[in-house]
PDB file of C-alpha atoms in Angstrom:
ATOM      1  CA  UNK A  30      81.429  92.643  13.202  1.00  0.00           C
ATOM      2  CA  UNK A  31      79.586  89.621  11.899  1.00  0.00           C
ATOM      3  CA  UNK A  32      80.667  88.938   8.289  1.00  0.00           C
ATOM      4  CA  UNK A  33      77.954  89.117   5.625  1.00  0.00           C
ATOM      5  CA  UNK A  34      78.517  85.434   4.792  1.00  0.00           C
ATOM      6  CA  UNK A  35      77.326  84.572   8.317  1.00  0.00           C
ATOM      7  CA  UNK A  36      74.098  86.600   8.214  1.00  0.00           C
ATOM      8  CA  UNK A  37      70.537  85.579   7.420  1.00  0.00           C
ATOM      9  CA  UNK A  38      68.987  88.268   5.254  1.00  0.00           C
ATOM     10  CA  UNK A  39      65.949  86.740   3.540  1.00  0.00           C
ATOM     11  CA  UNK A  40      62.561  86.900   5.231  1.00  0.00           C
ATOM     12  CA  UNK A  41      61.730  83.369   4.048  1.00  0.00           C
ATOM     13  CA  UNK A  42      64.774  82.002   5.876  1.00  0.00           C
ATOM     14  CA  UNK A  43      63.817  83.795   9.094  1.00  0.00           C
ATOM     15  CA  UNK A  44      60.313  82.318   8.882  1.00  0.00           C
ATOM     16  CA  UNK A  45      61.597  78.811   8.129  1.00  0.00           C
ATOM     17  CA  UNK A  46      63.986  78.844  11.081  1.00  0.00           C
ATOM     18  CA  UNK A  47      61.362  80.167  13.491  1.00  0.00           C
ATOM     19  CA  UNK A  48      58.672  77.742  12.294  1.00  0.00           C
ATOM     20  CA  UNK A  49      60.673  74.532  11.862  1.00  0.00           C
ATOM     21  CA  UNK A  50      63.795  75.040  13.943  1.00  0.00           C
ATOM     22  CA  UNK A  51      64.543  73.738  17.411  1.00  0.00           C
ATOM     23  CA  UNK A  52      63.843  76.346  20.074  1.00  0.00           C
ATOM     24  CA  UNK A  53      65.523  77.058  23.402  1.00  0.00           C
ATOM     25  CA  UNK A  54      64.491  79.959  25.601  1.00  0.00           C
ATOM     26  CA  UNK A  55      66.291  81.730  28.399  1.00  0.00           C
ATOM     27  CA  UNK A  56      65.486  84.790  30.516  1.00  0.00           C
ATOM     28  CA  UNK A  57      66.873  87.317  28.019  1.00  0.00           C
ATOM     29  CA  UNK A  58      66.528  85.589  24.645  1.00  0.00           C
ATOM     30  CA  UNK A  59      65.186  82.706  22.590  1.00  0.00           C
ATOM     31  CA  UNK A  60      67.336  80.807  20.076  1.00  0.00           C
ATOM     32  CA  UNK A  61      65.800  79.062  17.054  1.00  0.00           C
ATOM     33  CA  UNK A  62      68.187  76.690  15.247  1.00  0.00           C
ATOM     34  CA  UNK A  63      67.549  74.821  12.002  1.00  0.00           C
ATOM     35  CA  UNK A  64      70.091  72.365  10.625  1.00  0.00           C
ATOM     36  CA  UNK A  65      70.447  72.149   6.871  1.00  0.00           C
ATOM     37  CA  UNK A  66      71.703  69.102   5.045  1.00  0.00           C
ATOM     38  CA  UNK A  67      74.851  70.846   3.790  1.00  0.00           C
ATOM     39  CA  UNK A  68      78.231  71.937   5.091  1.00  0.00           C
ATOM     40  CA  UNK A  69      77.707  75.601   4.323  1.00  0.00           C
ATOM     41  CA  UNK A  70      78.749  78.323   6.757  1.00  0.00           C
ATOM     42  CA  UNK A  71      76.530  78.852   9.800  1.00  0.00           C
ATOM     43  CA  UNK A  72      74.301  81.900   9.395  1.00  0.00           C
ATOM     44  CA  UNK A  73      72.710  84.042  12.086  1.00  0.00           C
ATOM     45  CA  UNK A  74      69.815  86.475  12.209  1.00  0.00           C
ATOM     46  CA  UNK A  75      68.522  88.675  15.007  1.00  0.00           C
ATOM     47  CA  UNK A  76      65.006  89.740  15.968  1.00  0.00           C
ATOM     48  CA  UNK A  77      64.638  92.584  18.457  1.00  0.00           C
ATOM     49  CA  UNK A  78      61.019  93.745  18.751  1.00  0.00           C
ATOM     50  CA  UNK A  79      59.598  97.012  20.052  1.00  0.00           C
ATOM     51  CA  UNK A  80      58.833  95.287  23.339  1.00  0.00           C
ATOM     52  CA  UNK A  81      62.571  95.466  24.111  1.00  0.00           C
ATOM     53  CA  UNK A  82      62.516  99.270  24.130  1.00  0.00           C
ATOM     54  CA  UNK A  83      62.934 102.332  21.931  1.00  0.00           C
ATOM     55  CA  UNK A  84      65.051 102.208  18.782  1.00  0.00           C
ATOM     56  CA  UNK A  85      68.319 103.140  20.479  1.00  0.00           C
ATOM     57  CA  UNK A  86      67.902 100.354  23.044  1.00  0.00           C
ATOM     58  CA  UNK A  87      66.897  97.818  20.374  1.00  0.00           C
ATOM     59  CA  UNK A  88      69.927  98.736  18.266  1.00  0.00           C
ATOM     60  CA  UNK A  89      72.240  98.431  21.275  1.00  0.00           C
ATOM     61  CA  UNK A  90      70.848  94.983  22.139  1.00  0.00           C
ATOM     62  CA  UNK A  91      71.231  93.846  18.533  1.00  0.00           C
ATOM     63  CA  UNK A  92      74.840  95.096  18.384  1.00  0.00           C
ATOM     64  CA  UNK A  93      75.671  93.300  21.631  1.00  0.00           C
ATOM     65  CA  UNK A  94      74.180  90.034  20.357  1.00  0.00           C
ATOM     66  CA  UNK A  95      75.972  90.375  17.013  1.00  0.00           C
ATOM     67  CA  UNK A  96      79.253  90.976  18.833  1.00  0.00           C
ATOM     68  CA  UNK A  97      78.759  87.891  21.046  1.00  0.00           C
ATOM     69  CA  UNK A  98      78.014  85.698  18.017  1.00  0.00           C
ATOM     70  CA  UNK A  99      81.007  87.084  16.086  1.00  0.00           C
ATOM     71  CA  UNK A 100      83.287  86.412  19.058  1.00  0.00           C
ATOM     72  CA  UNK A 101      81.947  82.860  19.272  1.00  0.00           C
ATOM     73  CA  UNK A 102      82.675  82.308  15.568  1.00  0.00           C
ATOM     74  CA  UNK A 103      86.192  83.718  16.010  1.00  0.00           C
ATOM     75  CA  UNK A 104      86.839  81.169  18.768  1.00  0.00           C
ATOM     76  CA  UNK A 105      86.312  78.348  16.297  1.00  0.00           C
ATOM     77  CA  UNK A 106      82.783  77.314  17.267  1.00  0.00           C
ATOM     78  CA  UNK A 107      81.826  77.048  13.602  1.00  0.00           C
ATOM     79  CA  UNK A 108      82.802  73.383  13.450  1.00  0.00           C
ATOM     80  CA  UNK A 109      80.052  71.041  12.315  1.00  0.00           C
ATOM     81  CA  UNK A 110      79.837  69.362  15.715  1.00  0.00           C
ATOM     82  CA  UNK A 111      79.432  72.595  17.679  1.00  0.00           C
ATOM     83  CA  UNK A 112      76.352  74.734  18.429  1.00  0.00           C
ATOM     84  CA  UNK A 113      75.899  77.155  15.572  1.00  0.00           C
ATOM     85  CA  UNK A 114      78.208  74.986  13.490  1.00  0.00           C
ATOM     86  CA  UNK A 115      78.323  74.237   9.778  1.00  0.00           C
ATOM     87  CA  UNK A 116      74.986  73.871   8.083  1.00  0.00           C
ATOM     88  CA  UNK A 117      73.047  75.760  10.761  1.00  0.00           C
ATOM     89  CA  UNK A 118      70.632  78.646  10.442  1.00  0.00           C
ATOM     90  CA  UNK A 119      70.214  80.413  13.784  1.00  0.00           C
ATOM     91  CA  UNK A 120      67.769  83.162  14.742  1.00  0.00           C
ATOM     92  CA  UNK A 121      68.340  84.887  18.079  1.00  0.00           C
ATOM     93  CA  UNK A 122      65.200  86.632  19.365  1.00  0.00           C
ATOM     94  CA  UNK A 123      65.786  89.154  22.143  1.00  0.00           C
ATOM     95  CA  UNK A 124      63.295  89.424  25.004  1.00  0.00           C
ATOM     96  CA  UNK A 125      62.622  92.637  26.985  1.00  0.00           C
ATOM     97  CA  UNK A 126      64.960  91.486  29.781  1.00  0.00           C
ATOM     98  CA  UNK A 127      67.879  91.678  27.300  1.00  0.00           C
ATOM     99  CA  UNK A 128      67.790  95.485  27.485  1.00  0.00           C
ATOM    100  CA  UNK A 129      68.630  95.418  31.209  1.00  0.00           C
ATOM    101  CA  UNK A 130      70.976  92.428  31.223  1.00  0.00           C
ATOM    102  CA  UNK A 131      74.714  92.843  31.541  1.00  0.00           C
ATOM    103  CA  UNK A 132      77.065  91.409  28.952  1.00  0.00           C
ATOM    104  CA  UNK A 133      78.094  88.391  31.076  1.00  0.00           C
ATOM    105  CA  UNK A 134      74.434  87.439  31.639  1.00  0.00           C
ATOM    106  CA  UNK A 135      73.614  87.901  27.948  1.00  0.00           C
ATOM    107  CA  UNK A 136      76.623  85.773  26.956  1.00  0.00           C
ATOM    108  CA  UNK A 137      75.682  83.036  29.433  1.00  0.00           C
ATOM    109  CA  UNK A 138      72.082  82.973  28.165  1.00  0.00           C
ATOM    110  CA  UNK A 139      73.226  82.895  24.527  1.00  0.00           C
ATOM    111  CA  UNK A 140      75.714  80.069  25.120  1.00  0.00           C
ATOM    112  CA  UNK A 141      73.220  78.044  27.131  1.00  0.00           C
ATOM    113  CA  UNK A 142      70.379  78.524  24.635  1.00  0.00           C
ATOM    114  CA  UNK A 143      72.614  77.707  21.649  1.00  0.00           C
ATOM    115  CA  UNK A 144      73.780  74.495  23.317  1.00  0.00           C
ATOM    116  CA  UNK A 145      70.215  73.449  24.165  1.00  0.00           C
ATOM    117  CA  UNK A 146      68.847  74.286  20.700  1.00  0.00           C
ATOM    118  CA  UNK A 147      71.776  72.431  19.103  1.00  0.00           C
ATOM    119  CA  UNK A 148      71.003  69.289  21.117  1.00  0.00           C
ATOM    120  CA  UNK A 149      67.324  69.453  20.148  1.00  0.00           C
ATOM    121  CA  UNK A 150      68.087  70.139  16.483  1.00  0.00           C
ATOM    122  CA  UNK A 151      70.441  67.154  16.244  1.00  0.00           C
ATOM    123  CA  UNK A 152      67.533  64.889  17.209  1.00  0.00           C
ATOM    124  CA  UNK A 153      65.507  66.220  14.268  1.00  0.00           C
ATOM    125  CA  UNK A 154      66.193  65.372  10.643  1.00  0.00           C
ATOM    126  CA  UNK A 155      68.124  68.153   8.845  1.00  0.00           C
ATOM    127  CA  UNK A 156      66.213  70.162   6.270  1.00  0.00           C
ATOM    128  CA  UNK A 157      67.165  68.978   2.800  1.00  0.00           C
ATOM    129  CA  UNK A 158      68.162  65.500   3.980  1.00  0.00           C
ATOM    130  CA  UNK A 159      66.650  62.869   1.744  1.00  0.00           C
ATOM    131  CA  UNK A 160      64.477  60.062   2.863  1.00  0.00           C
TER     132      UNK A 160
END
């Protein structure tokens, strides 16, 4: 389970990450990542639209994504120099292909998209950084 301290809950934060964050897309998902100018815990949010399938399928996809992110955090990837690290807001948006993808494919797409979004976000100025 993803701890509450690692979740994005406010609509304004979701919108900010999607609008201003670095984006990386893969076959099953799109990752939006916005770096903040602080060392706070990384926080994650998930968007699974009706295009993915009926409610039971959407809930299953969201649980699988949450589990993959929680496992990644447990492995110590929350360091500031790692994708999804300290000071990051991350929104994972599932695409319809996520409903049919196996767990290894979903994990590979998530890892790849997080790495790519992290690289792009590091080239941008963090939100809240002065100057």
